[in-house]
Coordinates of C-alpha atoms and ligand atoms in Angstrom, one line a residue:
M1 CA -0.2 0.2 0.4
A2 CA 1.3 3.3 -0.5
E3 CA 3.1 5.2 2.1
R4 CA 1.1 8.0 3.7
E5 CA 1.6 11.5 3.0
E6 CA 1.8 14.2 5.2
S7 CA -2.0 14.9 3.8
G8 CA -2.7 11.0 5.7
R9 CA -3.2 9.8 2.1
G10 CA -0.6 8.8 -0.5
T11 CA -0.6 7.7 -4.2
W12 CA 1.4 4.7 -5.7
G13 CA 4.9 5.5 -6.8
S14 CA 3.9 3.9 -10.4
K15 CA 1.2 2.2 -12.4
I16 CA 3.3 -1.1 -12.1
A17 CA 3.6 -0.4 -8.6
F18 CA -0.4 0.1 -8.5
I19 CA -1.1 -3.1 -10.4
L20 CA 1.4 -5.4 -8.7
A21 CA -0.3 -4.5 -5.1
A22 CA -4.1 -5.1 -6.7
A23 CA -3.2 -8.3 -8.4
G24 CA -1.4 -9.2 -5.0
S25 CA -4.8 -8.8 -3.1
A26 CA -6.3 -10.3 -5.8
I27 CA -4.1 -13.7 -6.4
G28 CA -4.2 -16.0 -3.4
L29 CA -5.8 -18.7 -1.8
G30 CA -9.3 -17.9 -4.1
S31 CA -7.3 -18.3 -7.3
L32 CA -5.2 -21.3 -5.9
W33 CA -6.8 -23.0 -3.3
R34 CA -10.8 -22.5 -3.8
F35 CA -11.1 -22.3 -7.4
P36 CA -10.2 -25.5 -8.2
I37 CA -12.5 -26.9 -5.1
M38 CA -14.8 -24.9 -7.0
V39 CA -14.6 -26.8 -10.5
G40 CA -14.8 -30.2 -8.8
R41 CA -17.9 -29.2 -7.3
M42 CA -19.3 -27.6 -10.0
G43 CA -18.5 -30.6 -12.3
G44 CA -15.9 -29.7 -14.5
A45 CA -14.9 -27.7 -17.3
V46 CA -18.4 -26.1 -17.8
Y47 CA -17.9 -24.1 -14.4
V48 CA -14.4 -23.1 -16.2
F49 CA -16.3 -21.1 -18.9
A50 CA -18.6 -19.6 -16.5
Y51 CA -16.1 -18.5 -14.4
I52 CA -13.7 -16.9 -17.4
L53 CA -17.1 -15.3 -19.1
A54 CA -18.1 -13.9 -15.2
V55 CA -14.6 -12.3 -14.8
F56 CA -14.9 -10.5 -18.5
F57 CA -18.4 -9.7 -18.4
I58 CA -19.1 -8.9 -14.9
G59 CA -15.7 -8.7 -12.9
F60 CA -14.0 -6.2 -15.2
T61 CA -17.0 -4.3 -15.3
E62 CA -17.3 -4.1 -11.5
M63 CA -13.5 -3.6 -10.7
L64 CA -13.5 -0.3 -13.2
A65 CA -16.2 0.8 -11.4
E66 CA -14.9 0.3 -7.7
L67 CA -11.6 1.7 -8.8
A68 CA -13.1 5.1 -10.6
I69 CA -15.1 5.2 -6.9
G70 CA -11.9 5.2 -5.0
R71 CA -10.1 7.8 -7.3
H72 CA -12.7 9.8 -7.6
T73 CA -13.3 10.2 -3.6
Q74 CA -9.6 9.7 -2.4
K75 CA -11.5 7.6 0.4
N76 CA -11.8 4.3 2.0
P77 CA -15.6 2.8 1.3
V78 CA -17.7 4.6 3.8
G79 CA -16.2 7.7 3.1
A80 CA -16.4 7.3 -0.6
F81 CA -19.7 6.8 -0.9
E82 CA -20.4 9.3 1.5
A83 CA -18.4 12.1 -0.3
I84 CA -20.5 11.5 -3.6
R85 CA -24.1 11.2 -1.5
P86 CA -24.0 12.8 2.1
R87 CA -26.4 11.8 4.3
S88 CA -28.3 9.0 1.9
G89 CA -28.0 6.5 3.4
W90 CA -25.5 5.0 0.9
K91 CA -22.5 4.7 3.2
Y92 CA -24.4 2.0 5.1
L93 CA -23.3 -0.5 1.5
G94 CA -19.7 0.9 2.7
Y95 CA -20.1 -0.6 6.1
A96 CA -21.6 -3.8 5.0
G97 CA -18.4 -4.5 3.0
V98 CA -16.2 -3.7 6.1
V99 CA -18.1 -6.1 7.8
T100 CA -17.8 -8.3 5.0
T101 CA -14.0 -8.1 4.7
I102 CA -13.5 -9.2 8.2
A103 CA -15.9 -12.0 8.1
I104 CA -14.1 -13.5 5.3
L105 CA -10.6 -13.0 6.9
S106 CA -11.9 -14.6 9.6
Y107 CA -12.0 -18.1 7.7
Y108 CA -9.4 -16.6 5.2
A109 CA -6.7 -16.9 7.1
V110 CA -7.5 -20.2 8.3
V111 CA -6.8 -21.6 5.2
A112 CA -3.5 -19.6 5.1
G113 CA -2.6 -21.0 8.1
W114 CA -2.9 -24.4 6.1
A115 CA -0.5 -23.0 4.1
F116 CA 2.5 -22.4 6.6
G117 CA 1.7 -25.7 8.2
Y118 CA 2.4 -27.0 5.0
L119 CA 5.6 -25.5 4.9
Y120 CA 7.0 -26.7 7.7
K121 CA 5.9 -30.3 7.0
T122 CA 7.3 -30.0 3.5
I123 CA 10.8 -29.1 5.6
F124 CA 10.1 -31.9 7.8
G125 CA 9.7 -34.5 4.7
L126 CA 6.2 -34.6 3.9
F127 CA 7.3 -35.9 0.1
R128 CA 8.7 -38.6 1.4
N129 CA 6.9 -41.8 -0.3
I130 CA 3.6 -39.7 -0.8
T131 CA 0.5 -41.5 -2.0
W132 CA -3.1 -40.0 -2.6
E133 CA -4.4 -42.0 -0.1
S134 CA -1.2 -40.8 2.6
S135 CA -1.5 -37.1 1.0
A136 CA -5.1 -37.4 1.9
A137 CA -5.0 -38.6 5.3
L138 CA -2.1 -36.1 6.1
F139 CA -4.4 -33.1 5.4
N140 CA -7.8 -34.6 7.6
R141 CA -5.2 -35.5 10.6
F142 CA -3.6 -32.0 9.9
V143 CA -6.7 -30.1 10.5
A144 CA -8.8 -32.2 13.0
N145 CA -5.6 -31.5 15.5
P146 CA -7.0 -28.4 16.8
W147 CA -4.1 -26.9 18.6
E148 CA -2.2 -27.3 15.3
S149 CA -4.1 -25.8 13.1
L150 CA -5.0 -22.7 15.6
F151 CA -1.6 -22.5 16.1
C152 CA -1.2 -21.8 12.6
F153 CA -4.3 -19.7 11.9
L154 CA -2.3 -17.8 14.9
V155 CA 0.9 -17.2 13.0
V156 CA -0.6 -16.1 9.9
M157 CA -3.3 -13.3 11.6
G158 CA 0.1 -12.3 13.3
I159 CA 1.7 -11.8 11.0
T160 CA -1.1 -10.0 9.1
T161 CA -1.7 -7.9 12.0
Y162 CA 1.8 -6.8 12.5
I163 CA 2.1 -5.6 8.7
I164 CA -0.9 -3.4 8.9
S165 CA -0.2 -1.8 12.4
R166 CA 3.0 -0.8 10.7
G167 CA 1.8 0.5 7.8
V168 CA 4.2 -1.6 5.8
Q169 CA 2.2 -3.2 3.1
S170 CA 4.7 -1.6 1.1
G171 CA 7.4 -3.6 2.5
I172 CA 5.2 -7.6 1.6
E173 CA 5.0 -5.9 -1.7
R174 CA 8.2 -5.0 -2.5
F175 CA 8.8 -8.9 -1.5
A176 CA 5.9 -9.8 -4.0
K177 CA 7.3 -8.1 -6.9
I178 CA 10.1 -10.6 -6.8
L179 CA 7.9 -13.8 -5.7
M180 CA 4.8 -13.1 -7.5
P181 CA 6.5 -13.5 -10.9
L182 CA 8.2 -16.6 -9.2
L183 CA 5.4 -18.4 -8.1
F184 CA 3.9 -18.0 -11.7
I185 CA 6.7 -19.2 -13.3
L186 CA 6.9 -22.2 -10.8
M187 CA 3.2 -22.9 -11.6
I188 CA 3.9 -23.3 -15.4
F189 CA 6.5 -26.0 -14.6
L190 CA 4.4 -28.0 -12.6
A191 CA 1.5 -27.5 -14.8
F192 CA 3.8 -29.3 -17.7
R193 CA 4.6 -32.1 -15.3
A194 CA 1.0 -32.1 -14.3
L195 CA 0.2 -32.6 -18.2
T196 CA 3.0 -35.4 -19.2
L197 CA 1.9 -37.5 -16.4
P198 CA 0.8 -40.6 -17.6
G199 CA -3.3 -40.8 -17.4
A200 CA -3.5 -37.1 -17.0
S201 CA -5.9 -36.6 -20.2
R202 CA -8.8 -37.7 -18.2
G203 CA -8.3 -34.7 -15.9
V204 CA -7.3 -32.7 -18.9
A205 CA -10.9 -33.7 -20.3
F206 CA -12.8 -33.2 -17.2
Y207 CA -11.4 -29.6 -16.7
L208 CA -11.8 -28.5 -20.5
K209 CA -14.2 -30.4 -21.8
P210 CA -17.7 -28.8 -21.2
E211 CA -20.5 -31.0 -21.0
L212 CA -23.1 -28.2 -21.9
S213 CA -25.8 -30.1 -20.4
K214 CA -24.3 -29.7 -16.4
I215 CA -24.9 -25.9 -16.8
D216 CA -28.0 -24.8 -14.5
V217 CA -28.3 -21.4 -12.3
K218 CA -26.3 -22.8 -9.6
V219 CA -23.1 -22.7 -11.8
L220 CA -23.6 -19.6 -12.8
F221 CA -24.4 -18.1 -9.5
F222 CA -20.8 -19.7 -8.2
A223 CA -19.1 -18.8 -11.1
L224 CA -20.0 -15.1 -10.2
G225 CA -19.4 -15.8 -6.7
Q226 CA -16.0 -16.9 -7.6
A227 CA -14.9 -14.0 -9.7
F228 CA -16.0 -11.4 -7.0
Y229 CA -14.3 -13.5 -4.8
S230 CA -11.1 -14.0 -6.4
L231 CA -10.7 -10.5 -8.2
S232 CA -11.6 -8.6 -4.1
L233 CA -14.5 -7.2 -5.5
G234 CA -17.6 -6.5 -3.8
M235 CA -16.8 -5.6 -0.5
G236 CA -14.8 -2.0 -1.3
I237 CA -10.9 -3.8 -1.4
M238 CA -10.7 -2.1 -4.8
I239 CA -12.7 1.3 -3.7
T240 CA -9.5 1.6 -0.9
Y241 CA -6.9 0.5 -3.7
G242 CA -8.4 3.1 -6.0
S243 CA -8.2 5.6 -3.7
Y244 CA -4.5 5.9 -4.0
I245 CA -4.1 5.9 -7.4
S246 CA -3.3 9.3 -9.6
R247 CA -5.6 11.0 -12.1
E248 CA -2.5 10.1 -15.0
E249 CA -2.8 6.5 -14.8
N250 CA -4.9 4.3 -16.9
L251 CA -7.8 3.0 -14.9
V252 CA -8.5 0.7 -17.9
S253 CA -5.8 -1.3 -18.5
S254 CA -4.5 -1.5 -14.9
A255 CA -8.1 -3.5 -14.2
G256 CA -7.3 -5.3 -17.6
W257 CA -3.9 -6.9 -16.1
V258 CA -5.8 -7.6 -12.8
C259 CA -8.4 -9.5 -13.9
F260 CA -6.2 -11.5 -16.9
S261 CA -3.3 -12.3 -14.6
T262 CA -5.8 -13.7 -12.0
T263 CA -7.6 -15.5 -14.0
L264 CA -4.6 -17.4 -15.3
V265 CA -3.5 -18.2 -12.0
A266 CA -6.8 -20.0 -11.5
F267 CA -6.8 -21.8 -14.4
L268 CA -3.5 -22.9 -14.2
A269 CA -3.9 -23.7 -10.8
G270 CA -6.5 -26.4 -11.9
I271 CA -4.4 -27.4 -15.0
I272 CA -1.9 -28.3 -12.3
I273 CA -4.5 -30.4 -9.9
Y274 CA -7.0 -31.9 -12.3
P275 CA -4.8 -34.0 -14.7
T276 CA -2.7 -34.8 -11.6
L277 CA -5.7 -35.9 -9.3
F278 CA -7.1 -37.9 -12.2
A279 CA -3.8 -39.3 -13.3
T280 CA -4.0 -41.2 -9.4
P281 CA -5.1 -44.8 -10.2
D282 CA -8.7 -45.9 -9.7
L283 CA -9.7 -42.1 -9.1
T284 CA -11.9 -41.4 -11.4
P285 CA -14.1 -38.1 -12.3
E286 CA -17.4 -40.1 -11.1
K287 CA -16.1 -41.4 -8.2
F288 CA -14.3 -38.1 -6.8
E289 CA -15.7 -35.7 -3.8
P290 CA -13.7 -32.8 -4.0
S291 CA -12.9 -31.9 -0.3
L292 CA -11.2 -28.2 1.6
G293 CA -8.3 -29.9 1.3
L294 CA -8.0 -30.4 -2.6
M295 CA -5.3 -28.6 -3.4
F296 CA -2.9 -29.2 -0.3
Q297 CA -4.0 -32.8 -0.8
T298 CA -3.1 -32.9 -4.9
I299 CA 0.0 -30.3 -5.3
P300 CA 2.5 -32.8 -3.2
L301 CA 1.8 -35.4 -5.5
V302 CA 2.5 -33.5 -8.3
I303 CA 5.8 -32.0 -6.9
A304 CA 6.7 -35.3 -5.5
K305 CA 7.2 -36.2 -9.1
L306 CA 9.9 -33.4 -10.1
P307 CA 13.4 -34.2 -9.8
G308 CA 14.5 -32.4 -6.6
G309 CA 11.1 -32.3 -5.3
F310 CA 11.9 -31.4 -1.4
L311 CA 13.2 -28.1 -3.2
F312 CA 10.0 -27.9 -5.4
G313 CA 7.7 -28.1 -2.6
V314 CA 9.4 -25.7 -0.1
L315 CA 9.6 -23.2 -2.9
F316 CA 5.9 -23.4 -3.8
F317 CA 4.3 -23.5 -0.2
I318 CA 7.1 -20.2 0.4
L319 CA 5.4 -18.4 -2.5
L320 CA 1.6 -19.6 -1.4
Q321 CA 2.2 -17.8 1.7
V322 CA 3.1 -14.4 0.3
A323 CA 0.5 -14.9 -1.8
A324 CA -1.7 -15.4 0.9
L325 CA -0.3 -12.9 3.1
T326 CA -0.8 -10.1 -0.2
S327 CA -4.4 -10.9 0.6
T328 CA -4.7 -11.0 4.2
V329 CA -3.2 -8.0 4.2
S330 CA -5.5 -6.1 1.7
L331 CA -8.5 -7.7 3.6
L332 CA -7.3 -5.7 6.9
E333 CA -6.5 -2.6 5.5
V334 CA -10.3 -1.8 4.6
P335 CA -11.9 -2.0 7.9
V336 CA -8.4 -0.6 9.6
A337 CA -8.3 2.2 6.9
F338 CA -12.1 2.7 7.9
L339 CA -11.4 3.1 11.3
I340 CA -8.3 5.0 11.1
D341 CA -10.3 7.9 8.5
E342 CA -13.6 8.0 9.9
H343 CA -13.2 7.4 13.9
K344 CA -9.6 8.7 13.8
W345 CA -8.2 5.7 15.7
A346 CA -4.3 5.1 15.7
R347 CA -3.0 2.7 13.1
P348 CA -1.5 0.1 15.5
K349 CA -5.0 0.4 18.0
A350 CA -6.9 -0.4 14.8
A351 CA -4.8 -3.2 13.7
L352 CA -5.1 -5.0 16.8
F353 CA -8.5 -4.8 17.6
L354 CA -9.1 -6.0 14.4
G355 CA -6.8 -8.7 13.5
G356 CA -7.7 -10.1 17.0
L357 CA -11.3 -9.9 16.7
S358 CA -11.2 -11.7 13.1
F359 CA -9.2 -14.4 14.8
L360 CA -11.9 -15.1 17.7
L361 CA -14.4 -15.1 14.8
G362 CA -12.5 -17.3 13.0
I363 CA -11.9 -20.1 15.8
P364 CA -15.1 -21.8 14.9
S365 CA -14.4 -22.0 11.3
A366 CA -10.8 -23.9 11.9
L367 CA -12.6 -26.3 14.4
S368 CA -15.5 -27.2 12.0
V369 CA -13.6 -28.0 9.7
G370 CA -11.8 -30.2 12.0
A371 CA -14.5 -32.5 12.3
S372 CA -15.6 -32.3 8.8
T373 CA -13.4 -31.4 5.8
A374 CA -16.5 -32.4 3.4
L375 CA -18.3 -29.5 1.3
T376 CA -21.5 -29.7 3.4
R377 CA -23.6 -26.3 4.0
F378 CA -23.5 -27.3 7.7
G379 CA -20.4 -26.7 8.8
F380 CA -19.4 -23.5 10.1
F381 CA -16.3 -23.0 7.8
N382 CA -18.8 -23.5 4.5
K383 CA -21.4 -21.4 6.0
M384 CA -19.0 -18.1 6.8
D385 CA -18.2 -19.0 3.0
L386 CA -21.4 -19.3 1.3
I387 CA -23.1 -16.3 3.4
F388 CA -20.1 -14.0 2.8
G389 CA -18.1 -15.5 0.4
N390 CA -20.5 -15.7 -2.2
I391 CA -24.0 -13.8 -1.2
L392 CA -22.5 -10.9 0.5
L393 CA -20.2 -10.2 -2.5
A394 CA -22.7 -10.5 -5.2
V395 CA -25.1 -7.4 -2.9
G396 CA -22.5 -5.8 -2.1
G397 CA -21.0 -5.9 -5.9
L398 CA -24.3 -5.3 -7.1
G399 CA -25.1 -2.2 -4.7
V400 CA -21.9 -0.6 -6.2
L401 CA -22.9 -1.0 -9.8
I402 CA -26.5 0.8 -8.6
F403 CA -24.6 3.6 -6.7
L404 CA -22.9 4.1 -10.0
V405 CA -25.7 4.3 -12.2
Y406 CA -28.2 6.1 -10.4
F407 CA -26.3 7.8 -8.0
W408 CA -23.2 8.9 -8.7
G409 CA -24.1 8.8 -12.5
I410 CA -22.5 7.3 -15.7
K411 CA -21.0 11.0 -17.4
P412 CA -19.2 12.1 -13.8
A413 CA -18.0 8.5 -13.3
L414 CA -16.9 8.0 -18.0
E415 CA -15.0 11.2 -17.0
E416 CA -13.2 9.7 -13.7
I417 CA -12.2 6.9 -16.0
R418 CA -11.1 8.3 -19.7
A419 CA -8.4 10.6 -17.2
G420 CA -5.4 8.8 -17.8
C421 CA -7.2 6.7 -20.6
P422 CA -8.1 9.0 -23.2
R423 CA -8.8 6.3 -25.4
F424 CA -11.1 4.4 -23.6
S425 CA -12.1 1.5 -26.5
L426 CA -14.3 -0.8 -24.7
E427 CA -16.1 1.8 -23.3
P428 CA -19.5 1.5 -25.1
L429 CA -19.3 -2.4 -23.4
W430 CA -18.8 -1.5 -20.4
V431 CA -21.3 1.2 -20.0
F432 CA -23.6 -1.4 -21.3
N433 CA -22.5 -3.9 -18.9
V434 CA -22.5 -1.7 -15.9
R435 CA -26.1 -0.3 -16.6
F436 CA -27.7 -3.7 -17.5
L437 CA -25.9 -7.0 -17.9
A438 CA -23.9 -7.2 -15.0
P439 CA -26.6 -5.7 -12.3
L440 CA -29.3 -7.8 -14.2
A441 CA -27.4 -10.6 -13.7
I442 CA -26.5 -10.4 -10.7
L443 CA -30.1 -9.9 -9.3
I444 CA -31.2 -12.6 -11.6
L445 CA -29.0 -15.5 -10.0
L446 CA -29.8 -13.4 -6.4
I447 CA -33.5 -14.2 -6.9
F448 CA -33.1 -17.7 -7.4
I449 CA -30.7 -17.9 -4.2
K450 CA -33.1 -20.0 -2.5
T451 CA -32.9 -23.1 -5.1
I452 CA -28.9 -22.4 -4.8
T453 CA -28.6 -23.1 -1.4
G454 CA -31.9 -25.3 -0.3
Ligands
LIG1 N1 -8.7 -12.2 -3.8 C1 -8.0 -12.7 -2.9 C2 -8.2 -14.4 -3.1 O1 -8.6 -14.5 -3.6 C3 -8.4 -12.2 -1.7 C4 -9.8 -12.0 -1.3 C5 -10.8 -13.2 -1.3 C6 -10.8 -11.0 -1.5 C7 -12.1 -13.0 -0.6 C8 -12.0 -10.8 -1.3 C9 -12.7 -12.1 -0.9 O2 -7.3 -14.9 -2.2

């Protein structure tokens, strides 16, 4: 995050610094861990395509809308709505975003804790003689041990709180600048290994050959939810990040880059996981039931097949940890910025309070996964993910679009976007999407929510 100047706010050092920070927020466990699970749950390739369409038509539209609101007002979400429409009640949409970030952080950091646990497990010999059964059993044992998983969760929450309390996000982003491209290269490498495993083709077919009969509202709804989740939309993160961008910069190409790189990482995660999974003897797509541990159970199998697997394993889990931390940091920054800007709290106090709150809220999530890693809708973890990670992101995203179209206006929004982007060739498409396609699609999917969750 930009260093704050005397006025209390800063701007990004350069366009690339902003793209990296926003991509750092976006690329994380959402793409690497959650996307492959959703693909498994929703029956494979149809979902992959629905997700890509959701990113292109709705995610990109929404991201540009949030960045424009943020840059225009130079404020956190609550302050931003209030600045454009004072005393109108719209600020409550900002409050909803603040609550959502805390709720998502609470269980997201549990998963980031698993990444931490896998780092030391790798160092202590996780990859020795690993098979699908032993890998699955290892994950289940790990999360079923409350002390170990709570310890890992606490470590990640502690690091996140520390980074935010010192306001040193720019430090970690400097790190991420080097490590994220490295993650990307490592993933291409792993994808290549996965695709050349004997029997990989069954996984490729599951992942890339859509059976159109599988398309339904549920698939579309969760594709939309995943697009918002992976792009950090619908809760004010991109409004906050946009508030640090200067008017010379091109919001359109920045949003495009963030959407593209995030989708690519998610796509690669699936390309690694599915061929590896279905190259396992006896595991067929029909018999397969994705669990919350899918990525943790599968990645070690492909890494073990590389010469020097141990080192690749350590590297992978370090990079995964950094990807997760740049996201947990962005989740905590929104409510902290809110308390600092609107209630004049000191940064360390705000960070400690909200970090502590998220930790307490995350304990039932961590324990519920210990009881069962199945994706049932009854566990606390799964409930949090459904309510906050899908429904509230969609509601928040819809709110932002309605606000932009009817309460701010397409005209001033376009003026904001054109500053720094004189030739906005996608303009007619964006205007159509922001006015009709995106809000209607979200609304219709939300109306069907009963059939989806029932
Ligand atoms: N987009 C990030 C990720 O996918 C972090 C995030 C998660 C942001 C959920 C908002 C909601 O990992």
